[in-house]
Tab-separated table of C-alpha atoms and ligand atoms in Angstrom:
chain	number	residue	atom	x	y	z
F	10	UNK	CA	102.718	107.693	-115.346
F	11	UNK	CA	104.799	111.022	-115.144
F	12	UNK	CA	107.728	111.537	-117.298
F	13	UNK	CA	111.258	113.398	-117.460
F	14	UNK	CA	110.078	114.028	-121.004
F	15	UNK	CA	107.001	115.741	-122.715
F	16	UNK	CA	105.116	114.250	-124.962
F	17	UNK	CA	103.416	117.528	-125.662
F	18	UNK	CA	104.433	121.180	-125.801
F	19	UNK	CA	102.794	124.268	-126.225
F	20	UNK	CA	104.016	127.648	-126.861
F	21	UNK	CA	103.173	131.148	-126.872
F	22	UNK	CA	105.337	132.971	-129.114
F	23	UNK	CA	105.676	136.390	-127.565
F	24	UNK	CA	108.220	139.297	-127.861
F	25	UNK	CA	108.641	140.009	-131.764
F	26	UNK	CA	107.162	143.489	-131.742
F	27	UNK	CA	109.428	144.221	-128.883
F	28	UNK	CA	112.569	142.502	-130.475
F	29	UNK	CA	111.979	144.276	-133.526
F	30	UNK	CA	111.391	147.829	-131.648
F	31	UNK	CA	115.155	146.912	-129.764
F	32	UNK	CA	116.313	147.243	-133.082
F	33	UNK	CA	114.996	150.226	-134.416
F	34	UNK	CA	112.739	147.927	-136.961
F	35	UNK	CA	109.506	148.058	-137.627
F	36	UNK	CA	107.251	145.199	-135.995
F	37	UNK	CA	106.588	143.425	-139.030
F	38	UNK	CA	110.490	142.434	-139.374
F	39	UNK	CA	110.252	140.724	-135.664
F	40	UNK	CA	107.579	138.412	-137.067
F	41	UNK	CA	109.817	138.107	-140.208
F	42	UNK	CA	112.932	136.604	-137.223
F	43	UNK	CA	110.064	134.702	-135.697
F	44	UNK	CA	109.567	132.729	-138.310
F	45	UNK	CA	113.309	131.547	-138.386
F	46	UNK	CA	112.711	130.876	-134.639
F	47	UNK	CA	109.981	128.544	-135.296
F	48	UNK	CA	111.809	126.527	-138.394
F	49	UNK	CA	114.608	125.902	-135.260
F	50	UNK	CA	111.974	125.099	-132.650
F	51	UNK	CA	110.074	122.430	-135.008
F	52	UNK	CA	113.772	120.948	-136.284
F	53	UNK	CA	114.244	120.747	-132.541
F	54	UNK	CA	111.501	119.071	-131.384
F	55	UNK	CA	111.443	116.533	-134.506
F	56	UNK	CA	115.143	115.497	-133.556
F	57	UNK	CA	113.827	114.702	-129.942
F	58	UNK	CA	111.187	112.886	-131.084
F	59	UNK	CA	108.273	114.977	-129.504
F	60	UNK	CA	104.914	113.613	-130.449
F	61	UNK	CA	103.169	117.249	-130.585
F	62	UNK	CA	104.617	121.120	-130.937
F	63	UNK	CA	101.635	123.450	-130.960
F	64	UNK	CA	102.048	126.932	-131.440
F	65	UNK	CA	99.705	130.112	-131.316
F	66	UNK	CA	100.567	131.914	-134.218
F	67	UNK	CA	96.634	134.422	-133.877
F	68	UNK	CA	95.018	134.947	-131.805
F	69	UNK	CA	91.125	135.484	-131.960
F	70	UNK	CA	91.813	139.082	-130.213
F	71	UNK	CA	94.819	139.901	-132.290
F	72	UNK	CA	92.803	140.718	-135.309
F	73	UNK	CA	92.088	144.051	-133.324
F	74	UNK	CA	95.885	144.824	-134.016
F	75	UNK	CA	96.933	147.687	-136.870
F	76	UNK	CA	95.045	146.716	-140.192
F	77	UNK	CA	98.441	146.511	-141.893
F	78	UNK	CA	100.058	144.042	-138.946
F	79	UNK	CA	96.853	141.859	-139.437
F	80	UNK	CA	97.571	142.184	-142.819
F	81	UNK	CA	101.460	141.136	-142.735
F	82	UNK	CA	100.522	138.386	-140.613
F	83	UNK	CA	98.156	136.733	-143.158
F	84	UNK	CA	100.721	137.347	-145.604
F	85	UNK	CA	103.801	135.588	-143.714
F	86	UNK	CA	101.136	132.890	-143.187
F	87	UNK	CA	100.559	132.403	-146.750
F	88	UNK	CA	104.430	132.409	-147.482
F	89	UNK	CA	105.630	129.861	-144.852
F	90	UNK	CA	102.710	127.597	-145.274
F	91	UNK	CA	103.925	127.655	-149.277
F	92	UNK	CA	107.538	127.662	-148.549
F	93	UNK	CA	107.910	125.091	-145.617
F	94	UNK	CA	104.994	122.544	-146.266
F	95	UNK	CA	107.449	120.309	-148.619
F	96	UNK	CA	110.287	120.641	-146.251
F	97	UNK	CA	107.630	119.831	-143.366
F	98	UNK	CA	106.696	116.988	-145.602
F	99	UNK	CA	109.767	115.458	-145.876
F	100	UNK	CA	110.776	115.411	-142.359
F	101	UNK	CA	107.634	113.188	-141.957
F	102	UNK	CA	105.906	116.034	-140.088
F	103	UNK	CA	102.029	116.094	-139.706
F	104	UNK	CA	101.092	119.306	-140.277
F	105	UNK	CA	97.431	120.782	-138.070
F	106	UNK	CA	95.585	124.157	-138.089
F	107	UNK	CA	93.466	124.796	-135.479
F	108	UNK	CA	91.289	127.803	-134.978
F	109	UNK	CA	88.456	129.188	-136.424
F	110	UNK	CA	89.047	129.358	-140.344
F	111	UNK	CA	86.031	131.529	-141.134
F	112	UNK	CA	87.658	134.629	-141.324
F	113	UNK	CA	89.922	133.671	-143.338
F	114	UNK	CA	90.882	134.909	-146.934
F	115	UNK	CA	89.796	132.154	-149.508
F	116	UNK	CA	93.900	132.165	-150.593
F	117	UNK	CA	95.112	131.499	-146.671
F	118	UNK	CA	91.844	128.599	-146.526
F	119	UNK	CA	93.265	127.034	-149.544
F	120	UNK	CA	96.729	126.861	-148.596
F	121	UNK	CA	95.748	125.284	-145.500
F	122	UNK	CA	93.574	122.665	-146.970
F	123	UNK	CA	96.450	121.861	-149.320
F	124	UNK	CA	99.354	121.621	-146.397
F	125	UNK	CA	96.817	119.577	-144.136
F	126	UNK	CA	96.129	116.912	-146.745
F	127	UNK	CA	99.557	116.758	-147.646
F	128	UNK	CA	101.069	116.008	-144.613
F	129	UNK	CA	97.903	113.842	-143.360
F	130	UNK	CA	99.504	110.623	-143.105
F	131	UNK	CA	103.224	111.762	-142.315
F	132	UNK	CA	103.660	109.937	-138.655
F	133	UNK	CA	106.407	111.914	-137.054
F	134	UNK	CA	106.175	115.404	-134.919
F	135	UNK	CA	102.248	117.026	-135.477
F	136	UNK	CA	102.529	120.692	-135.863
F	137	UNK	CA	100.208	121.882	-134.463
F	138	UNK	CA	99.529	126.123	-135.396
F	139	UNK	CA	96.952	127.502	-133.705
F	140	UNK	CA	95.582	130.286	-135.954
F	141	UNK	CA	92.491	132.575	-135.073
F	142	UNK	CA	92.481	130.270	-131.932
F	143	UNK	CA	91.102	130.920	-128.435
F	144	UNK	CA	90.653	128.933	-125.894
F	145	UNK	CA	87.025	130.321	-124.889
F	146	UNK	CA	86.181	129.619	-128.629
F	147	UNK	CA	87.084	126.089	-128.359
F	148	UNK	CA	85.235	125.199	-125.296
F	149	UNK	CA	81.587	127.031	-126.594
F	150	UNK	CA	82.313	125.241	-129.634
F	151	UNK	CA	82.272	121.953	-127.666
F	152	UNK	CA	79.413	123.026	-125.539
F	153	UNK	CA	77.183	123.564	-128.920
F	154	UNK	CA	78.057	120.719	-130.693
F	155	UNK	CA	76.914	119.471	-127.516
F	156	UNK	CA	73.819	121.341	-127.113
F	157	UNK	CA	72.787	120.166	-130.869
F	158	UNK	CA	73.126	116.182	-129.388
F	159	UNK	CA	70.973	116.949	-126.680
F	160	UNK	CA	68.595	119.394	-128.747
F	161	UNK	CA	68.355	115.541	-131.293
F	162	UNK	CA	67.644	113.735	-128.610
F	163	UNK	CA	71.088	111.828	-129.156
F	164	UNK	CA	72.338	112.736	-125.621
F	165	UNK	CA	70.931	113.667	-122.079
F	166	UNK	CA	72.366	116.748	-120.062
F	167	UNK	CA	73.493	114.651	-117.230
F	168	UNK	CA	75.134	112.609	-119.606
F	169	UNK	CA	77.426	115.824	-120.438
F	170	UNK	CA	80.984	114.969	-118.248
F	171	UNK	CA	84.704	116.321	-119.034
F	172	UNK	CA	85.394	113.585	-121.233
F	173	UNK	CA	82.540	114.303	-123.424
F	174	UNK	CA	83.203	117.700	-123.477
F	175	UNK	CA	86.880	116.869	-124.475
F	176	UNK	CA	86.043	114.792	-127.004
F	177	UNK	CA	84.717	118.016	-128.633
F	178	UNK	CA	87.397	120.100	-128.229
F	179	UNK	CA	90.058	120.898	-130.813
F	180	UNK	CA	93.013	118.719	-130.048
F	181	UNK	CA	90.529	115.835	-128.974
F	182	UNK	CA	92.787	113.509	-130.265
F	183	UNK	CA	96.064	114.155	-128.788
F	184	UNK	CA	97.723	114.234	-125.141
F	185	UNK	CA	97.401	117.492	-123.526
F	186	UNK	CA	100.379	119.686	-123.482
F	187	UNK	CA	102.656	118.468	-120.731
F	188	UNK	CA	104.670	121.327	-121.158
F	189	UNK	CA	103.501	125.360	-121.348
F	190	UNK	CA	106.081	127.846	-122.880
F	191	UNK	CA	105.722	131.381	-123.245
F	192	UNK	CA	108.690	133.575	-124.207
F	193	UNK	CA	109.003	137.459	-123.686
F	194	UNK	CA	108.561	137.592	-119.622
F	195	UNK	CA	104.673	137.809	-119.977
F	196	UNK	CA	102.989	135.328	-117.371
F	197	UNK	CA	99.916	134.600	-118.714
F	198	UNK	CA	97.823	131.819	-120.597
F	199	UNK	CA	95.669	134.871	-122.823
F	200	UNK	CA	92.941	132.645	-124.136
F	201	UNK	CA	95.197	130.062	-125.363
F	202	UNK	CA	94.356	126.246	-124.557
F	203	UNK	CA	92.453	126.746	-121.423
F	204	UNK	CA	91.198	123.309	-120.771
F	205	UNK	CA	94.102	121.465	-121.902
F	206	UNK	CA	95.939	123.183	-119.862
F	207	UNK	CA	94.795	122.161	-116.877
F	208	UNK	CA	97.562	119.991	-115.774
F	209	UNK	CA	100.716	121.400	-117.823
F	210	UNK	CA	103.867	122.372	-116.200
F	211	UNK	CA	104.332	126.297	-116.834
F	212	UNK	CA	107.582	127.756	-118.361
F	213	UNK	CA	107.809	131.523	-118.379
F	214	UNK	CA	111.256	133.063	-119.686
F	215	UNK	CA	112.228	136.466	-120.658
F	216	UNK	CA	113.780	135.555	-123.870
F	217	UNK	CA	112.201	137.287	-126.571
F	218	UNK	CA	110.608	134.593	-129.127
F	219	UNK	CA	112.581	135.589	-132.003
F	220	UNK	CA	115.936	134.954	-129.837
F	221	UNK	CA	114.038	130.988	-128.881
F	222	UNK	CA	116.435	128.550	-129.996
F	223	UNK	CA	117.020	124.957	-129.809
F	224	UNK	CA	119.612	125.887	-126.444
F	225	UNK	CA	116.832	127.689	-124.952
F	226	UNK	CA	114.390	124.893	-125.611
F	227	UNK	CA	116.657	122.545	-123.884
F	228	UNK	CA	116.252	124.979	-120.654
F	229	UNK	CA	112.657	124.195	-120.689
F	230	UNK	CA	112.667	120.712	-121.203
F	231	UNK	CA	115.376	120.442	-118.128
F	232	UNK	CA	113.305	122.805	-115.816
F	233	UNK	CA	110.114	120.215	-117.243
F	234	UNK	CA	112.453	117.156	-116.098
F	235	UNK	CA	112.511	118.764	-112.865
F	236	UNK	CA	108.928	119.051	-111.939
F	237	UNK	CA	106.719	116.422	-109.795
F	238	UNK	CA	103.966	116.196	-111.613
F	239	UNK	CA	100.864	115.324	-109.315
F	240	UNK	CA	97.946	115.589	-111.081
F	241	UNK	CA	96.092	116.088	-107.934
F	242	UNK	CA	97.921	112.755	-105.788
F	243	UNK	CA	100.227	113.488	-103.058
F	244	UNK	CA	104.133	112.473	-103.876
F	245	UNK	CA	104.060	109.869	-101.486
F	246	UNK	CA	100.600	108.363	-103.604
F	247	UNK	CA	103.171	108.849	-107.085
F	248	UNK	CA	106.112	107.407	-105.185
F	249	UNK	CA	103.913	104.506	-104.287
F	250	UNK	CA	102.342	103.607	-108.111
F	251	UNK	CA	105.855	104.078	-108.952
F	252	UNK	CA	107.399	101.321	-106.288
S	667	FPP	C1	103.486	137.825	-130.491
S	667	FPP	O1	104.461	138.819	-130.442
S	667	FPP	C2	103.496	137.163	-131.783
S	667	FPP	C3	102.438	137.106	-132.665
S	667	FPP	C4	101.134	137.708	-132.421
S	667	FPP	C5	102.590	136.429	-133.963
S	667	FPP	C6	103.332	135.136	-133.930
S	667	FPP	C7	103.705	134.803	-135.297
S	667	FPP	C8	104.905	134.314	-135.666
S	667	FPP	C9	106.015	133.969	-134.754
S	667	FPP	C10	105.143	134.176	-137.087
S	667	FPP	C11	104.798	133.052	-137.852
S	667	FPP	C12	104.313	131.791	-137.390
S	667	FPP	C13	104.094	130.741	-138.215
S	667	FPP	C14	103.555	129.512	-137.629
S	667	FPP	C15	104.355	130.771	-139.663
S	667	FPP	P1	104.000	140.342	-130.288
S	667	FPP	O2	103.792	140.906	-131.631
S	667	FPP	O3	102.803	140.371	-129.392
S	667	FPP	O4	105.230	140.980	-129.585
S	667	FPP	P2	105.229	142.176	-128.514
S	667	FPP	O5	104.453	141.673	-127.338
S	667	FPP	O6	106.671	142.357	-128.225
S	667	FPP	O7	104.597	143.353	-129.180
């Protein structure tokens, strides 16, 4: 079944160094805005009932970034996680981290643990942040939790198909993002979700993310509304299951 309206978006949250450099400010303080631009974004999408926001907060490449912008990062982390988590809490949001946590600070792994179990059972919009993520991660992840079934025995290698490897994968349990957003002109997927991606609709705006708001998020939902989605069919095979 297609639908005018997505059950799941994703978003890359680009543009805050450049935002911040348009204002004569140092990088750190377009983070600072972008962290007002994702309180409007998740209000946004709670009010319209969207099942799951995720967002890529880290990358697994952007630890290579200055020491003390790695270092802000983690910090703003810690803050929001702190400051939001009861106001996530009460508007019945489920809140996820997904990424690999290893590298972590033992503070930042705490704070997660805490917001995670807090917010467990909460059955409106799952917030999904995707923190130390990449996409490439996720699927050799997969593949050797995988490898250790077959390595017990437990499973054969022919036996390995997409919706085993799936199964595996970080947001196993939810739809796949219907809808792909990524702010700041940039028109690319940089190691984000790359399997669940496969089928998503692709919004690409020059809007800096810091400047996202709950108007602009309304432009991507009507350009979403707008698309055919195929999923491989022809139209006249969708028109048909439709009829
Ligand atoms: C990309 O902009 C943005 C990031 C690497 C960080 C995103 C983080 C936030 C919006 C803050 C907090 C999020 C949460 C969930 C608390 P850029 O720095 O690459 O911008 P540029 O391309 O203009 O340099």
């Amino acid at each position: 079944m297609t639908s005018t309206f997505p059950r799941h978006i994703a978003v890359i949250m680009d543009g805050n160094g450049r935002w911040a450099k348009k204002r004569h400010l140092p990088r750190v303080a377009g983070h600072k805005a972008g962290v007002d631009a994702v309180r409007e974004i998740v209000k946004a999408c709670a009010e319209k009932k969207i099942e799951v926001l995720t967002l890529f907060a880290f990358s697994s490449e952007n630890w290579q970034r200055p020491t003390q912008e790695v270092n802000y990062l983690m910090e703003l982390f810690i803050t929001a996680l702190k400051q939001e988590v009861k106001k996530l809490h009460k508007q019945n949001i489920q809140l996820r981290i997904v990424g690999d946590r290893d590298r972590f600070e033992r503070k930042l792994r705490e704070q997660i643990d805490k917001a995670e179990k807090l917010t467990a059972n909460n059955t409106g919009l799952k917030l999904i942040i995707a923190a130390n993520y990449g996409g490439r991660w996720d699927i050799v992840e997969a593949m050797r939790n995988l490898a250790v079934e077959v390595e017990q025995g437990k499973l054969k290698s022919h036996e390995i198909s997409p919706a085993l490897i799936q199964e595996k994968l970080s947001l196993a349990d939810l739809p796949e993002p219907d809808l792909f957003i990524r702010t700041s002109g940039e028109q690319r997927i940089s190691n984000f979700l790359l399997w669940q991606l496969a089928y998503s609709e692709l919004y690409f705006t020059d809007m800096l993310w810091p400047d996202f708001n709950a108007a602009e998020l309304d432009k991507a939902l009507a350009f979403f509304a707008n698309r055919e989605r195929r999923f491989g069919c022809t139209s006249e095979q969708l028109q048909e299951q439709h009829a």
